[in-house]
mmCIF file of C-alpha atoms in Angstrom:
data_model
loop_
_atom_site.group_PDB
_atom_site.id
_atom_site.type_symbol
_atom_site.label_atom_id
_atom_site.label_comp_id
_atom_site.label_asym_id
_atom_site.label_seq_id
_atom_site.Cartn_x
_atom_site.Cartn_y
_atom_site.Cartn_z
ATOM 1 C CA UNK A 121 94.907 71.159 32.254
ATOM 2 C CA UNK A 122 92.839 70.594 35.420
ATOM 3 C CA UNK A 123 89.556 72.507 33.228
ATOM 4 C CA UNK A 124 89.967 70.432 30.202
ATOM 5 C CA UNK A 125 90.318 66.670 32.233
ATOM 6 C CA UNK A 126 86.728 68.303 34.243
ATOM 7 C CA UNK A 127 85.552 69.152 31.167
ATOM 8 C CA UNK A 128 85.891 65.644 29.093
ATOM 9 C CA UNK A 129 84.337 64.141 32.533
ATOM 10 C CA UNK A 130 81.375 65.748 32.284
ATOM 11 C CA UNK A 131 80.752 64.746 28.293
ATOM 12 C CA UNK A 132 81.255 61.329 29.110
ATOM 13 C CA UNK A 133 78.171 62.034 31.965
ATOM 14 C CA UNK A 134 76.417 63.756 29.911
ATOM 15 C CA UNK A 135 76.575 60.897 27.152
ATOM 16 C CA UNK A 136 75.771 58.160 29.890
ATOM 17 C CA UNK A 137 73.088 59.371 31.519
ATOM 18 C CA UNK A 138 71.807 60.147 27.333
ATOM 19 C CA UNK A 139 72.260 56.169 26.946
ATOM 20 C CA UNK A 140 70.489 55.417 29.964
ATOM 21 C CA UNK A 141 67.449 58.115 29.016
ATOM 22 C CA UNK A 142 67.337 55.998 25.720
ATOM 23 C CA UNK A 143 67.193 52.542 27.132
ATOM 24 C CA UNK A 144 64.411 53.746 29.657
ATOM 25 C CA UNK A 145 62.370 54.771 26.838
ATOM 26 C CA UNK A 146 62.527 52.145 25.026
ATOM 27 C CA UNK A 147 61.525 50.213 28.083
ATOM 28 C CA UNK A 148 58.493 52.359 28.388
ATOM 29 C CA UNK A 149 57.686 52.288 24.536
ATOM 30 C CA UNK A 150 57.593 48.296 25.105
ATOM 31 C CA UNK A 151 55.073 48.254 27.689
ATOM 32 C CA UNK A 152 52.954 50.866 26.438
ATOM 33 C CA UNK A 153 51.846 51.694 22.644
ATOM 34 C CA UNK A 154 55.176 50.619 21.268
ATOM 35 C CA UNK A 155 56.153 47.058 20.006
ATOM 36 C CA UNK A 156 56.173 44.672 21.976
ATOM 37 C CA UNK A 157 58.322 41.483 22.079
ATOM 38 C CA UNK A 158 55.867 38.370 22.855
ATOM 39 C CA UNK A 159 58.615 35.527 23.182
ATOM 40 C CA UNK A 160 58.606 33.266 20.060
ATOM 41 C CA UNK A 161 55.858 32.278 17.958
ATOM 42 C CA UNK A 162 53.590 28.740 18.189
ATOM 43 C CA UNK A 163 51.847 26.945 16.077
ATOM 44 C CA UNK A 164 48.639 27.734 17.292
ATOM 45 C CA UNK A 165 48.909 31.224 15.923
ATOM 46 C CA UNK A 166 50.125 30.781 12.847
ATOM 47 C CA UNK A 167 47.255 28.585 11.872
ATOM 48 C CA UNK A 168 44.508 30.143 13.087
ATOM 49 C CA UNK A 169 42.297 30.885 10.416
ATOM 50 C CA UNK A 170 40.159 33.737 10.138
ATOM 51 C CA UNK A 171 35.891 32.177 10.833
ATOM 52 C CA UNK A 172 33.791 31.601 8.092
ATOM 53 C CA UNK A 173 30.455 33.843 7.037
ATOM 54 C CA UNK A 174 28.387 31.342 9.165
ATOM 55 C CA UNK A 175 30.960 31.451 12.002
ATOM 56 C CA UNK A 176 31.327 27.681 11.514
ATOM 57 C CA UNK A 177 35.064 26.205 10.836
ATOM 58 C CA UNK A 178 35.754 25.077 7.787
ATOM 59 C CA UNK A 179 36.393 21.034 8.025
ATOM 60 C CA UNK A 180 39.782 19.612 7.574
ATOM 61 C CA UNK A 181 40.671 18.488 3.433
ATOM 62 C CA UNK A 182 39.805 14.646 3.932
ATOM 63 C CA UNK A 183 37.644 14.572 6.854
ATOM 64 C CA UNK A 184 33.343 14.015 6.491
ATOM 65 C CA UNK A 185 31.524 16.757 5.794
ATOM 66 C CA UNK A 186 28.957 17.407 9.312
ATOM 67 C CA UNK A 187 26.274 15.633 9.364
ATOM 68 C CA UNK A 188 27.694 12.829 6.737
ATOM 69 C CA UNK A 189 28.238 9.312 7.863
ATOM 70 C CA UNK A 190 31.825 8.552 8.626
ATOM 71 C CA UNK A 191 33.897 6.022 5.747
ATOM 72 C CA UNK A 192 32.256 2.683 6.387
ATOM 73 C CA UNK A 193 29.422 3.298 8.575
ATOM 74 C CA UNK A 194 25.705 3.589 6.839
ATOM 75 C CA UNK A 195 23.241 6.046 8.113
ATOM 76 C CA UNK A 196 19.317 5.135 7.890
ATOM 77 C CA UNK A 197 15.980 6.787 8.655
ATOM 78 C CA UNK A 198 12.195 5.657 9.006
ATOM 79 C CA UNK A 199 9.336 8.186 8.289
ATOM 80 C CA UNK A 200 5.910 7.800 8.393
ATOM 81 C CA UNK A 201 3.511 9.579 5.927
ATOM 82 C CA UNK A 202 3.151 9.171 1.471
ATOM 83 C CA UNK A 203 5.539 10.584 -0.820
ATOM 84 C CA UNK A 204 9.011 11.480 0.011
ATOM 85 C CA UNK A 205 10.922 14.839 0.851
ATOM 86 C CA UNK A 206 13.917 16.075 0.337
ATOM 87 C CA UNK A 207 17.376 15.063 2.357
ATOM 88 C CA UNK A 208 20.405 14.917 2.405
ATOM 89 C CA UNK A 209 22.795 11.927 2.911
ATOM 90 C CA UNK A 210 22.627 8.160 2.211
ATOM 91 C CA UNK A 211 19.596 6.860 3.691
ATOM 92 C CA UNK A 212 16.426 4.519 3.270
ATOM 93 C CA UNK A 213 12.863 5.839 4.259
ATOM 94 C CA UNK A 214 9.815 3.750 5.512
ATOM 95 C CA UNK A 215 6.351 4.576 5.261
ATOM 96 C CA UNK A 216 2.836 3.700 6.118
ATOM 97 C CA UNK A 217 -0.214 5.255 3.630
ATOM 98 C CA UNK A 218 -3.383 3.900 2.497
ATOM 99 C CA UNK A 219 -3.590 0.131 0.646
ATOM 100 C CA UNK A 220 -4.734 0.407 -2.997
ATOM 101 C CA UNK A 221 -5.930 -2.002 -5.306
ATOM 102 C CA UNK A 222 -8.830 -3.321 -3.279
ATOM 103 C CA UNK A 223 -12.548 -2.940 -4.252
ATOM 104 C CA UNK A 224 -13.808 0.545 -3.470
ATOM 105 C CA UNK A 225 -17.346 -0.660 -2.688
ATOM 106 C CA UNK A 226 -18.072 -1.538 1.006
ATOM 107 C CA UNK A 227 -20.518 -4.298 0.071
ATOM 108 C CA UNK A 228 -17.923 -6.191 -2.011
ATOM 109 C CA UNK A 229 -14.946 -6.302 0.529
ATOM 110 C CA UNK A 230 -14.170 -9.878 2.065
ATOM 111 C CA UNK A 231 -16.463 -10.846 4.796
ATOM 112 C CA UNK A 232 -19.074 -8.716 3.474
ATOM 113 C CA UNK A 233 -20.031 -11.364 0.567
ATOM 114 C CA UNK A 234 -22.819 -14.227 0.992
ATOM 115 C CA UNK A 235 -24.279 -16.655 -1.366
ATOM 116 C CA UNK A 236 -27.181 -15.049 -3.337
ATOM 117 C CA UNK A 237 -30.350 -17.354 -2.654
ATOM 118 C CA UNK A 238 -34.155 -17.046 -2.439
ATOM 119 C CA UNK A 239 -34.051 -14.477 0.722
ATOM 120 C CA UNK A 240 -31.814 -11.840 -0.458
ATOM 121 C CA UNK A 241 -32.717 -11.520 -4.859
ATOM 122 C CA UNK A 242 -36.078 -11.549 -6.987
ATOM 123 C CA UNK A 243 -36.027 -13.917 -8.984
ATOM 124 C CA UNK A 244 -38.302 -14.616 -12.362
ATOM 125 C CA UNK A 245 -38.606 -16.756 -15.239
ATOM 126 C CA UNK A 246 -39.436 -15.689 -18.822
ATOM 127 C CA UNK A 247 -39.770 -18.306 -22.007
ATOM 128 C CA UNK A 248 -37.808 -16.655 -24.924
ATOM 129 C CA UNK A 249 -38.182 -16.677 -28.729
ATOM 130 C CA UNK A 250 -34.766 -17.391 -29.324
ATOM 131 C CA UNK A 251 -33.203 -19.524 -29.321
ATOM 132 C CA UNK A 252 -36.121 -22.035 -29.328
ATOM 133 C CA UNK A 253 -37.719 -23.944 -26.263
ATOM 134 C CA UNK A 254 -35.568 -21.590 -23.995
ATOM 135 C CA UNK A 255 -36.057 -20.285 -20.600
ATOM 136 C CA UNK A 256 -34.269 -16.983 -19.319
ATOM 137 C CA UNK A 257 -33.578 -17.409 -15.537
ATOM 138 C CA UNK A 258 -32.742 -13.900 -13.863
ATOM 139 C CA UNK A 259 -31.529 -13.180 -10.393
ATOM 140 C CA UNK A 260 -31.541 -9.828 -9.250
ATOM 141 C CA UNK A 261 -29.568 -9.360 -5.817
ATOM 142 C CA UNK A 262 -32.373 -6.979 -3.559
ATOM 143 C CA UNK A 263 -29.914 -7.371 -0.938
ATOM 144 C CA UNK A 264 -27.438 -4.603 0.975
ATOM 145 C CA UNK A 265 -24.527 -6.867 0.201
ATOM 146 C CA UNK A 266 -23.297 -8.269 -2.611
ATOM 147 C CA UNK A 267 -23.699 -12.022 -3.527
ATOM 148 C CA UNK A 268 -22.248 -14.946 -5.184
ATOM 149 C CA UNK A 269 -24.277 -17.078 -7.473
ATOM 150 C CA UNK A 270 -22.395 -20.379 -7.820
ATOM 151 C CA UNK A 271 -22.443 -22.892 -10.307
ATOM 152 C CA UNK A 272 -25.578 -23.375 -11.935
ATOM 153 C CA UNK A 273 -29.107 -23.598 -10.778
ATOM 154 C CA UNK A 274 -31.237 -26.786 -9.674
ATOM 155 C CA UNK A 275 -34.374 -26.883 -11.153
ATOM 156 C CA UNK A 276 -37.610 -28.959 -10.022
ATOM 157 C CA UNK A 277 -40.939 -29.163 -11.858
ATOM 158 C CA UNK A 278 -43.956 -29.725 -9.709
ATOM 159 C CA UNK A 279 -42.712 -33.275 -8.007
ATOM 160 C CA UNK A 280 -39.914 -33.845 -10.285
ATOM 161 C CA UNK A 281 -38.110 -36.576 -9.230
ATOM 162 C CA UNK A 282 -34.550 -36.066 -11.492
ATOM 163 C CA UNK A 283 -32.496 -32.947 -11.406
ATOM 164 C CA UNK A 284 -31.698 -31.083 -14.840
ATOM 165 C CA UNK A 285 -28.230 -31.951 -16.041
ATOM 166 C CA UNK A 286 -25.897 -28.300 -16.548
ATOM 167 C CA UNK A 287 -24.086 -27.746 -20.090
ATOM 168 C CA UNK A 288 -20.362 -27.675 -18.877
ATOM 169 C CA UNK A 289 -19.868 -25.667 -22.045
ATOM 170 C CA UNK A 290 -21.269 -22.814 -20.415
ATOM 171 C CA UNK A 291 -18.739 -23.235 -17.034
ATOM 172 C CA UNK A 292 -17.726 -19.649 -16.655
ATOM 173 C CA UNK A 293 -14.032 -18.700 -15.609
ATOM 174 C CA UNK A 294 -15.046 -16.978 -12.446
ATOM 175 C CA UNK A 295 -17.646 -16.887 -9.977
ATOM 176 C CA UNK A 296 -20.434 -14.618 -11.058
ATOM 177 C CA UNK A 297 -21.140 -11.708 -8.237
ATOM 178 C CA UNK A 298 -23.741 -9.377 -7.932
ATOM 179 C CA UNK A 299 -23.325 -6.185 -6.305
ATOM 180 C CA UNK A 300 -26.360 -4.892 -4.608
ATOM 181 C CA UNK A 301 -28.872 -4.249 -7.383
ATOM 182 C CA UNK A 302 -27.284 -6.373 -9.794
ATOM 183 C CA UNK A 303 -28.564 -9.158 -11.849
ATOM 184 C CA UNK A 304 -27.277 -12.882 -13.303
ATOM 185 C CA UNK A 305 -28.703 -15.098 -15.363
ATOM 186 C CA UNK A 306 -29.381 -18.449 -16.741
ATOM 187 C CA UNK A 307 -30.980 -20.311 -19.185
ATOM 188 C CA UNK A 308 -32.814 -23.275 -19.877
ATOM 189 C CA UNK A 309 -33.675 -25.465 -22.610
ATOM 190 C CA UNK A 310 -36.304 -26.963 -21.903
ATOM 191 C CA UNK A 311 -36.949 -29.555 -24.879
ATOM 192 C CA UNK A 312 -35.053 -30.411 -27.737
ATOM 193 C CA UNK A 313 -35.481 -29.031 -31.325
ATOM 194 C CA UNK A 314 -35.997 -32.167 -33.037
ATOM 195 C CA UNK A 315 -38.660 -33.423 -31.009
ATOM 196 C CA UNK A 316 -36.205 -36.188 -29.750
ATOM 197 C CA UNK A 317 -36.963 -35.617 -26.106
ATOM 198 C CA UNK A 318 -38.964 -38.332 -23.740
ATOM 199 C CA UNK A 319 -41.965 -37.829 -21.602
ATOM 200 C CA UNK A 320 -42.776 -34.193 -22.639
ATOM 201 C CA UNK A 321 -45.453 -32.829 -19.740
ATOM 202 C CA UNK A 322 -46.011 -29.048 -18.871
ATOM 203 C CA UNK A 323 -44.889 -27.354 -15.169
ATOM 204 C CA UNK A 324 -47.079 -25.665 -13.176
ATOM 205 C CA UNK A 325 -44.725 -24.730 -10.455
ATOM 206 C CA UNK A 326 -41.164 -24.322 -10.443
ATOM 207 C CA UNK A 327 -38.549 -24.615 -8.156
ATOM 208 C CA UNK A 328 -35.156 -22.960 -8.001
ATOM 209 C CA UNK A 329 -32.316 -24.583 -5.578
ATOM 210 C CA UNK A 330 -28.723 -22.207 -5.192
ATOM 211 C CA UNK A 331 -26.009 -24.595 -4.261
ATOM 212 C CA UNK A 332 -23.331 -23.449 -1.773
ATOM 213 C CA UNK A 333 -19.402 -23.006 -1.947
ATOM 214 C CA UNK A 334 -18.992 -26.743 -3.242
ATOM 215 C CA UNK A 335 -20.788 -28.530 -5.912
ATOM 216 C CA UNK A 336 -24.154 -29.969 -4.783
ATOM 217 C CA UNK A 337 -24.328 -28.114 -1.379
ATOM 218 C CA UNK A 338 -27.099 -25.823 -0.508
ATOM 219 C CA UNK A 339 -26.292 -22.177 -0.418
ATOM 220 C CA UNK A 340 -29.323 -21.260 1.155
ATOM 221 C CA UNK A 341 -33.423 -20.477 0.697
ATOM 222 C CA UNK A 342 -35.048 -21.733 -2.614
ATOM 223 C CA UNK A 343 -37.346 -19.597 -5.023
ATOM 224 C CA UNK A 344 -40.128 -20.104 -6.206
ATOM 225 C CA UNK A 345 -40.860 -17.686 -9.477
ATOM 226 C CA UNK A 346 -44.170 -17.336 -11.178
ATOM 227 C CA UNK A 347 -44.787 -19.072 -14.281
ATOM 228 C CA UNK A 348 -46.699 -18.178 -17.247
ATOM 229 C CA UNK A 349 -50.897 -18.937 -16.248
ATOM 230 C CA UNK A 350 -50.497 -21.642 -19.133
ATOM 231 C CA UNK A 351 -47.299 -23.117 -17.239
ATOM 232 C CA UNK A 352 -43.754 -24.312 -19.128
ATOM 233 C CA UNK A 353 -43.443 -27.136 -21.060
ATOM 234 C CA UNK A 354 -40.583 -29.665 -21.170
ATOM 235 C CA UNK A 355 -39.385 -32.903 -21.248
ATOM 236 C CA UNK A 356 -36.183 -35.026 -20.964
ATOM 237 C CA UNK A 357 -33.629 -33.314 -22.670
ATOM 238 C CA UNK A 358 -34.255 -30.703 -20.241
ATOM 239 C CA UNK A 359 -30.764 -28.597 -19.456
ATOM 240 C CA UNK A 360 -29.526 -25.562 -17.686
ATOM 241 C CA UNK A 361 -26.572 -23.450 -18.016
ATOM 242 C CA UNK A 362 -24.160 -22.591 -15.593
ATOM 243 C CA UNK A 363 -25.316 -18.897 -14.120
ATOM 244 C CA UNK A 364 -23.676 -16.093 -16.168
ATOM 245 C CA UNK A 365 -23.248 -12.356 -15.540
ATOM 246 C CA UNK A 366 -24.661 -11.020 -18.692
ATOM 247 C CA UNK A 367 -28.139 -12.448 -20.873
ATOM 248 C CA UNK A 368 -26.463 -12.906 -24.240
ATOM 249 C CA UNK A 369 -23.650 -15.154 -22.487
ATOM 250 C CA UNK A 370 -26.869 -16.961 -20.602
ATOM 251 C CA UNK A 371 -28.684 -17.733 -24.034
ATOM 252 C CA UNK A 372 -25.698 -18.328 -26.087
ATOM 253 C CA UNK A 373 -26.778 -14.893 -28.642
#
């Protein structure tokens, strides 16, 4: 009786100290390579996301893209240079390049312009054919800038004591200008057709006045052209036309 009660002690020994093997493994296996119980879970690690390719997070459904103005604001930029390049965004672009539509010659830009007059052109006189009793008056701008010939020319015979009256049909619609080498002209007639003309006498020396930047003023030095040996005749009906930038427009062909 005694042996069986020792033996049914020892089993239930045995079987504790097997129970308390067991939980001091497991204890072990928890702080080792076993599981391991980490409390409960948050938030934070069930939405962590795994990064993107560039290792940049991926922006919130709803929120601005980077770089993108936020809702209601307006995002601008100024550059400086021609043309434009390419960006991204809403934005306006300023730049600075080179003025066009201006005159490509030096000589003609404003403030490089005077009055063409008897000390920067040639001029010279030459009775034509055709139409009859005409003179061709032609100014040819020797100068380095270019000129303006205004209005018409003044004409004065020897000591010619009346000025030629100018055929306002012949008013051009813009100032004629001559760039350096250029030529205008003018023409003359210098008696009328039907013999109806007063005091008919022949020139020997002839005068050219350029008027300035308002009717009547003087734009500068006179000419004085050479005539033909046996001079130019005329007589009242004498007229001039307003200076023109081409002959044919000059003599009315």
């Amino acid at each position: 009786m005694t042996a069986l009660r020792s033996t049914r002690t020892t089993r239930r020994l045995a079987g504790a100290a097997a129970v308390a093997l067991a939980a001091l493994a497991l204890t072990a296996c928890q702080n080792g390579t076993g599981l391991k119980d980490g409390g409960a879970a948050t938030a934070s690690d069930s939405a962590t996301a795994p990064p993107s390719p560039t290792g940049a997070t991926s922006p919130a459904p709803g929120s601005p893209a980077p770089g993108s103005p936020a809702p209601g604001s307006t995002k601008t930029g100024t550059g400086t240079g021609k043309g434009t390049g390419p960006g991204t965004g809403p934005g306006t672009g300023s730049g600075s390049g080179e003025a066009k539509g201006g005159s490509s010659d030096p000589a003609a830009a404003a403030g490089n312009r005077v009055l063409c007059n008897g000390s920067n052109t040639e001029v010279t006189v030459q009775p034509v054919a055709r139409p009859l009793n005409h003179m061709l008056i032609s100014v040819k701008n020797t100068g380095s800038k270019s000129c303006d010939l205004t209005y018409y020319p003044v004409l004065r015979f020897d000591e010619m004591q009346w000025a030629p009256a100018p055929r306002q049909e012949t008013h051009p619609q813009a100032v004629v200008s001559l760039a350096p080498g250029q030529s205008g002209h003018a023409a003359a007639m210098l008696a009328a057709a039907d013999g109806s003309g007063e005091g008919g006498t022949t020139g020997q020396k002839l005068t050219i006045a350029f008027q300035g930047r308002t009717p009547n003023s003087s734009g500068g030095a006179s000419a004085t052209p050479s005539l033909p040996a046996k001079g130019i005749y005329y007589d009242s009906s004498l007229t001039v036309t307003y200076w023109q930038q081409n002959i044919e427009d000059a003599l009315g062909s």
